[in-house]
CSV table of C-alpha atoms in Angstrom, one decimal:
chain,number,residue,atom,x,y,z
A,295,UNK,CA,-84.3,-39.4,58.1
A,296,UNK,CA,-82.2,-35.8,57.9
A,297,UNK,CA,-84.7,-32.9,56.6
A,298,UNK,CA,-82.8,-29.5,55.0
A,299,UNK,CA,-85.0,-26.7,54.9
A,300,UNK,CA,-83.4,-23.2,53.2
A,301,UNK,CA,-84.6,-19.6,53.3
A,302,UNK,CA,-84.9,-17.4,52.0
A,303,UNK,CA,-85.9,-19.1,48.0
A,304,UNK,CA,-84.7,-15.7,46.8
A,305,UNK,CA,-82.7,-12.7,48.3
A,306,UNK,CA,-82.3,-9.7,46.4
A,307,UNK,CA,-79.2,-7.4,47.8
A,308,UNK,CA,-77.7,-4.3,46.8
A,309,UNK,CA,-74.0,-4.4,45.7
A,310,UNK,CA,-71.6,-3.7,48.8
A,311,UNK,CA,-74.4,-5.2,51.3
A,312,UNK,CA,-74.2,-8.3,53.4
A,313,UNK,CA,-76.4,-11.5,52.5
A,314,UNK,CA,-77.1,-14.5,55.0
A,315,UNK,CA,-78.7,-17.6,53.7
A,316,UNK,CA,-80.4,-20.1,56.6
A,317,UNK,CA,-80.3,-23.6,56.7
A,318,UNK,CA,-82.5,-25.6,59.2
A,319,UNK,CA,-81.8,-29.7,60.0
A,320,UNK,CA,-83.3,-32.3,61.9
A,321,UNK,CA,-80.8,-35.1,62.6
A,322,UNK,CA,-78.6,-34.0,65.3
A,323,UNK,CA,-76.3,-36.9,64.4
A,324,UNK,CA,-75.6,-35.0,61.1
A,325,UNK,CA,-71.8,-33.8,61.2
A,326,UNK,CA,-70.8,-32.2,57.8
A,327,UNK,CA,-72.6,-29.1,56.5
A,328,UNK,CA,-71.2,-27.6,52.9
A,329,UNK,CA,-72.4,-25.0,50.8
A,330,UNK,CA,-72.4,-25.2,47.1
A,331,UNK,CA,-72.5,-22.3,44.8
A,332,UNK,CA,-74.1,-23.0,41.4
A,333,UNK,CA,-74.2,-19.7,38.6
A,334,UNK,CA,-76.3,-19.8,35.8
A,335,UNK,CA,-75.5,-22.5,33.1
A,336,UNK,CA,-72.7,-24.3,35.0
A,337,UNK,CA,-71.9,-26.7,37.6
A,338,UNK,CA,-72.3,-26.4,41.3
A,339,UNK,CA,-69.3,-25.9,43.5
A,340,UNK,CA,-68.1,-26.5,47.1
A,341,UNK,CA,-67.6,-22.4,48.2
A,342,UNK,CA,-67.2,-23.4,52.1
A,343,UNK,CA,-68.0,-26.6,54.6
A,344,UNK,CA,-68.0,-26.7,58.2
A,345,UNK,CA,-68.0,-29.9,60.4
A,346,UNK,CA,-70.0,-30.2,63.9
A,347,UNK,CA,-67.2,-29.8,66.0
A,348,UNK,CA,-66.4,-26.4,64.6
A,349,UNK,CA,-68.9,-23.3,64.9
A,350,UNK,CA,-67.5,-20.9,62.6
A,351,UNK,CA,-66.0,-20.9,59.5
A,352,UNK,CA,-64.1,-17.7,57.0
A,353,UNK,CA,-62.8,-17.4,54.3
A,354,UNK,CA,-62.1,-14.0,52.6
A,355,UNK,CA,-65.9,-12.6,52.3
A,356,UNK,CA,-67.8,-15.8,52.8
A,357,UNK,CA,-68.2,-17.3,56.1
A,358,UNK,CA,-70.2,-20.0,57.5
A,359,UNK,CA,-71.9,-20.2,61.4
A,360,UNK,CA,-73.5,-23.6,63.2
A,361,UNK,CA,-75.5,-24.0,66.1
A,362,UNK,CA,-75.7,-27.6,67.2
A,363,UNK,CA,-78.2,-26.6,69.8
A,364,UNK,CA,-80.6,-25.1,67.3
A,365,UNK,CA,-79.6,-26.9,64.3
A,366,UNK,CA,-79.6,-24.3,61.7
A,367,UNK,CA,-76.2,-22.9,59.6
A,368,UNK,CA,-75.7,-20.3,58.2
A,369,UNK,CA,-73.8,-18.9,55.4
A,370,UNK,CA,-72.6,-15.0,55.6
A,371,UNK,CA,-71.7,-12.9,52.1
A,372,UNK,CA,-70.2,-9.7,53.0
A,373,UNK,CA,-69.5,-6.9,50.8
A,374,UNK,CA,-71.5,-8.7,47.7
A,375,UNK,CA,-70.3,-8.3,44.4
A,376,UNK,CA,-72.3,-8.9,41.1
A,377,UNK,CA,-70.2,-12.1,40.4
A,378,UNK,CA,-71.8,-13.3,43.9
A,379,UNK,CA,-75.2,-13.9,41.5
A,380,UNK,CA,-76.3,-17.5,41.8
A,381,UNK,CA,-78.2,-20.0,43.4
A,382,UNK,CA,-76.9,-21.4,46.8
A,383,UNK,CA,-77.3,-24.9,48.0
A,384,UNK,CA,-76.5,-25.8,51.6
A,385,UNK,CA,-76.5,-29.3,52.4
A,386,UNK,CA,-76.1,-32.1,55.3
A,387,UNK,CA,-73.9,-35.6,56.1
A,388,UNK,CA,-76.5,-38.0,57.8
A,389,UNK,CA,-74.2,-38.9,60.5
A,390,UNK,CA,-73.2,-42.9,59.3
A,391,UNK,CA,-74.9,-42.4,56.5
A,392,UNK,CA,-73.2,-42.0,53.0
A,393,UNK,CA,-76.0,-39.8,52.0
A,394,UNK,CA,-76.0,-35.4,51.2
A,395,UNK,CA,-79.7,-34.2,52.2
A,396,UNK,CA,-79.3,-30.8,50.4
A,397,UNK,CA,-81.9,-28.0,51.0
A,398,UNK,CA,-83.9,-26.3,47.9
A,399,UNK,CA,-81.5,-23.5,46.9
A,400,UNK,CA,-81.5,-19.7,47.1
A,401,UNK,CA,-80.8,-17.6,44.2
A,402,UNK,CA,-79.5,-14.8,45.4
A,403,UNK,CA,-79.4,-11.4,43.4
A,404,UNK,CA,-77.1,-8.6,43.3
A,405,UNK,CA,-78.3,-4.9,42.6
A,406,UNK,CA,-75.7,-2.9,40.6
B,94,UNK,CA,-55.8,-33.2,36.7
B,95,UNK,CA,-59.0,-33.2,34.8
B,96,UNK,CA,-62.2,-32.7,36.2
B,97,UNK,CA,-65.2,-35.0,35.9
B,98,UNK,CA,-66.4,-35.4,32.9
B,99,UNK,CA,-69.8,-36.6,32.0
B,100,UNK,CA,-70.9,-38.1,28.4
B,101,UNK,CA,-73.3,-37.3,26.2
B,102,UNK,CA,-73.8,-33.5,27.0
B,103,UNK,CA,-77.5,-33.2,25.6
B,104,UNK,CA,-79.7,-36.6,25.3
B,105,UNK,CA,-83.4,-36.2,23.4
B,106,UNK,CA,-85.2,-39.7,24.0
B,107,UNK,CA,-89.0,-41.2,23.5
B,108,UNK,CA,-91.1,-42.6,26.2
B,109,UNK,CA,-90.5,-46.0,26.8
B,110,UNK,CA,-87.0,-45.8,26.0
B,111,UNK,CA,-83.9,-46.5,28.1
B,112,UNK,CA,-80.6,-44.4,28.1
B,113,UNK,CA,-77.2,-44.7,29.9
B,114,UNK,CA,-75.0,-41.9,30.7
B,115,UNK,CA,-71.6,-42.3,32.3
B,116,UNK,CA,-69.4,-40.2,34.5
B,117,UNK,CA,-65.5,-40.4,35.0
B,118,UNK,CA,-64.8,-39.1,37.6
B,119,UNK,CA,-61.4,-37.2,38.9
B,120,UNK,CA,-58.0,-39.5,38.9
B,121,UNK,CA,-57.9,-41.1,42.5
B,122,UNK,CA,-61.3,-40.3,43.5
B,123,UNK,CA,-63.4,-43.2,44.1
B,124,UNK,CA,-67.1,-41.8,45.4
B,125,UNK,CA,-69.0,-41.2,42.4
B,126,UNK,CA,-72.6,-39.8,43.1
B,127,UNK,CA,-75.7,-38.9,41.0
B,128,UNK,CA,-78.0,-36.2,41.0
B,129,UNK,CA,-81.5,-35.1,39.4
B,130,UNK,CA,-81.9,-31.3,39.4
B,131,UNK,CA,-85.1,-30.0,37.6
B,132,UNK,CA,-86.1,-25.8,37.4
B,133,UNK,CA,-87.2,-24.8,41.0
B,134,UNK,CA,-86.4,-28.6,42.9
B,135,UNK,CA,-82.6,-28.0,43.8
B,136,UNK,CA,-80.1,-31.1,44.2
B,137,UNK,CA,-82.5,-35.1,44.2
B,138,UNK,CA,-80.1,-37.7,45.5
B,139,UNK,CA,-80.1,-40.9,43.4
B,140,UNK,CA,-77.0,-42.8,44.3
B,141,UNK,CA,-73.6,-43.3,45.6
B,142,UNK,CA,-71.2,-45.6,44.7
B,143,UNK,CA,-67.5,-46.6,46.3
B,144,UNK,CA,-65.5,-49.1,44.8
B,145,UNK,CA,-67.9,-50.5,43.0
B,146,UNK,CA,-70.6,-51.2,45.7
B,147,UNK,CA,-73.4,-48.9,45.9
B,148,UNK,CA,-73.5,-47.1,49.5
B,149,UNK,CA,-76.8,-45.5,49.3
B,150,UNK,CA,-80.0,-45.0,47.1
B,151,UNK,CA,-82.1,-41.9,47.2
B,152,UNK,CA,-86.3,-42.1,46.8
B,153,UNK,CA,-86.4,-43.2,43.0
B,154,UNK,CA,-88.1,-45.5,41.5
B,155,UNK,CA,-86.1,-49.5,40.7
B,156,UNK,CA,-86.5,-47.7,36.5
B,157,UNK,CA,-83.0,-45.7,38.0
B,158,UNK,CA,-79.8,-47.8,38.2
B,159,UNK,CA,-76.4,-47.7,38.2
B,160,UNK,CA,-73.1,-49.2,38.5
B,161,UNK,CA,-69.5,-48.2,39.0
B,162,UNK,CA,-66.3,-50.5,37.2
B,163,UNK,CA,-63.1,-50.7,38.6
B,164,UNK,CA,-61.6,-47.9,37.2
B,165,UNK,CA,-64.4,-45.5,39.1
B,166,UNK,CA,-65.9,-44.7,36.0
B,167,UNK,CA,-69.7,-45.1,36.9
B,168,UNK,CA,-73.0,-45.5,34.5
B,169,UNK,CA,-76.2,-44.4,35.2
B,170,UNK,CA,-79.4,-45.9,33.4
B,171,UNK,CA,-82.6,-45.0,32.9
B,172,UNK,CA,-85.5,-47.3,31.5
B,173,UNK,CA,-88.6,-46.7,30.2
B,174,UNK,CA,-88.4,-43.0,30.2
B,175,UNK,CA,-90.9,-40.7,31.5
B,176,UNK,CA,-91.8,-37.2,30.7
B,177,UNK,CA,-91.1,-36.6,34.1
B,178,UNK,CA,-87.4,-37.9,33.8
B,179,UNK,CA,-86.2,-34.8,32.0
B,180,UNK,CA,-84.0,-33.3,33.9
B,181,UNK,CA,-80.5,-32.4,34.2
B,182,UNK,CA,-78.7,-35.1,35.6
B,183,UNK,CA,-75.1,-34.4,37.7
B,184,UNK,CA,-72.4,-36.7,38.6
B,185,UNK,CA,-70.2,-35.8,41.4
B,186,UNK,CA,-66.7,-37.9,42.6
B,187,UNK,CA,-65.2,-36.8,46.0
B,188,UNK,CA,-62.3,-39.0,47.5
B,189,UNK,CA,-64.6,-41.1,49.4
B,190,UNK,CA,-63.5,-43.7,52.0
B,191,UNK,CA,-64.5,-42.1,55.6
B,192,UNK,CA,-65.1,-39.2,54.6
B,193,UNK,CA,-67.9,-40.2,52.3
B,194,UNK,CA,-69.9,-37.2,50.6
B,195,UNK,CA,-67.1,-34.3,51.7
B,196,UNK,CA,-66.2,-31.8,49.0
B,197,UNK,CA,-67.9,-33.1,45.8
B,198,UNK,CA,-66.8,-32.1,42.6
B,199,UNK,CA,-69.3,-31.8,40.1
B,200,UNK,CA,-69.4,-32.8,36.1
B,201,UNK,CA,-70.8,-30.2,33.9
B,202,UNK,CA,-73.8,-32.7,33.8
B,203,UNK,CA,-76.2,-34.4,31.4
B,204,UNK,CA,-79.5,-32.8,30.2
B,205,UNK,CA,-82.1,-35.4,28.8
B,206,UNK,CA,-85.2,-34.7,27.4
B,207,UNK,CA,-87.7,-37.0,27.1
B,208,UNK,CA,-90.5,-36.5,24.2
């Protein structure tokens, strides 16, 4: 079955800088790839998604990047702002499969 | 519209005892899926359900069931609780139909402790 591995656990970024979060998968029949954003206390929520036949995503300062070949996506934060503080989850569609294999989060902190 | 909302907010059970906790999810939507997060283990998969037939099932054990009625609404249930079982447990509905598991929105969850 689909594997999701996620680094880094934590990044720690200064305000203004860029942050990328990694996601590796191992079913190449896997065609849906969303990001979630959960802060502190509250509910997770979709920030960006990308399907297989696309291999780059934007929207305002988030963006996300695939590479069928390798299998890994990516999820780009530019110009972070304190608000950007939370724990990430990227996740995969098992091709056929109504199942989300999500990888282990990132929190991701920003340095005033 | 309103979001999804899950009931009870906070649960505080005994070992050995069973709970149910349902999920309504957002008018129209008809995917409702269930999640275990614990500190430090992200997002566990426990089940999907579209019109009333359950799709998938993640690695838990047969003490973690579920259901969904016709109106979408969907129970989960839990017997004979476990220390291990306390956790926070999400609900998520998404439009389903080909699409499956594409933009999930998630309820503000339940947490459930087990003494």
């Amino acid at each position: 079955g689909e594997n999701v591995e996620q680094h880094p656990s934590t990044l720690s970024v200064q305000e203004g800088d860029s942050a990328v979060i990694k996601c590796t998968y191992s079913d190449s029949a896997s065609n849906y790839f969303p990001w979630y954003k959960q802060e502190l206390g509250k509910r997770p929520q979709l920030i960006i998604d990308i399907r297989s036949n696309v291999g780059e995503k934007k929207d305002q300062r988030i963006a996300v990047t695939l590479n069928k070949t390798a299998k890994h996506f990516s999820l780009h934060i530019t110009e972070t702002q304190p608000e950007d503080s939370a724990v990430y989850f990227c996740a995969a569609l098992e091709g056929g499969n109504y199942q989300l294999i999500w990888g282990a989060g990132t929190k991701l902190i920003i340095k005033p | 519209k309103a979001g999804v909302t899950q009931t009870p907010r906070y649960l505080i059970k005994t070992r050995g005892q069973q709970v149910t906790l349902s999920c309504s999810p957002i008018s129209g939507h008809r995917s409702v899926s269930w999640y275990q997060q614990t500190p430090g283990q992200g997002l566990q998969f426990l089940f999907e359900y579209f019109s009333e037939t359950q799709r998938n099932k993640g690695n838990f054990p047969g003490r973690f069931s579920g259901r969904q009625f016709s109106n979408s609404r969907s129970e989960m249930n839990v017997s004979t609780l476990e220390l291990g079982d306390s956790a926070l447990y999400l609900c998520a509905s998404s439009p389903g139909g080909s699409g499956g598991l594409e933009k999930l929105f998630f309820g503000s969850g339940t947490q459930l402790s087990v003494l």
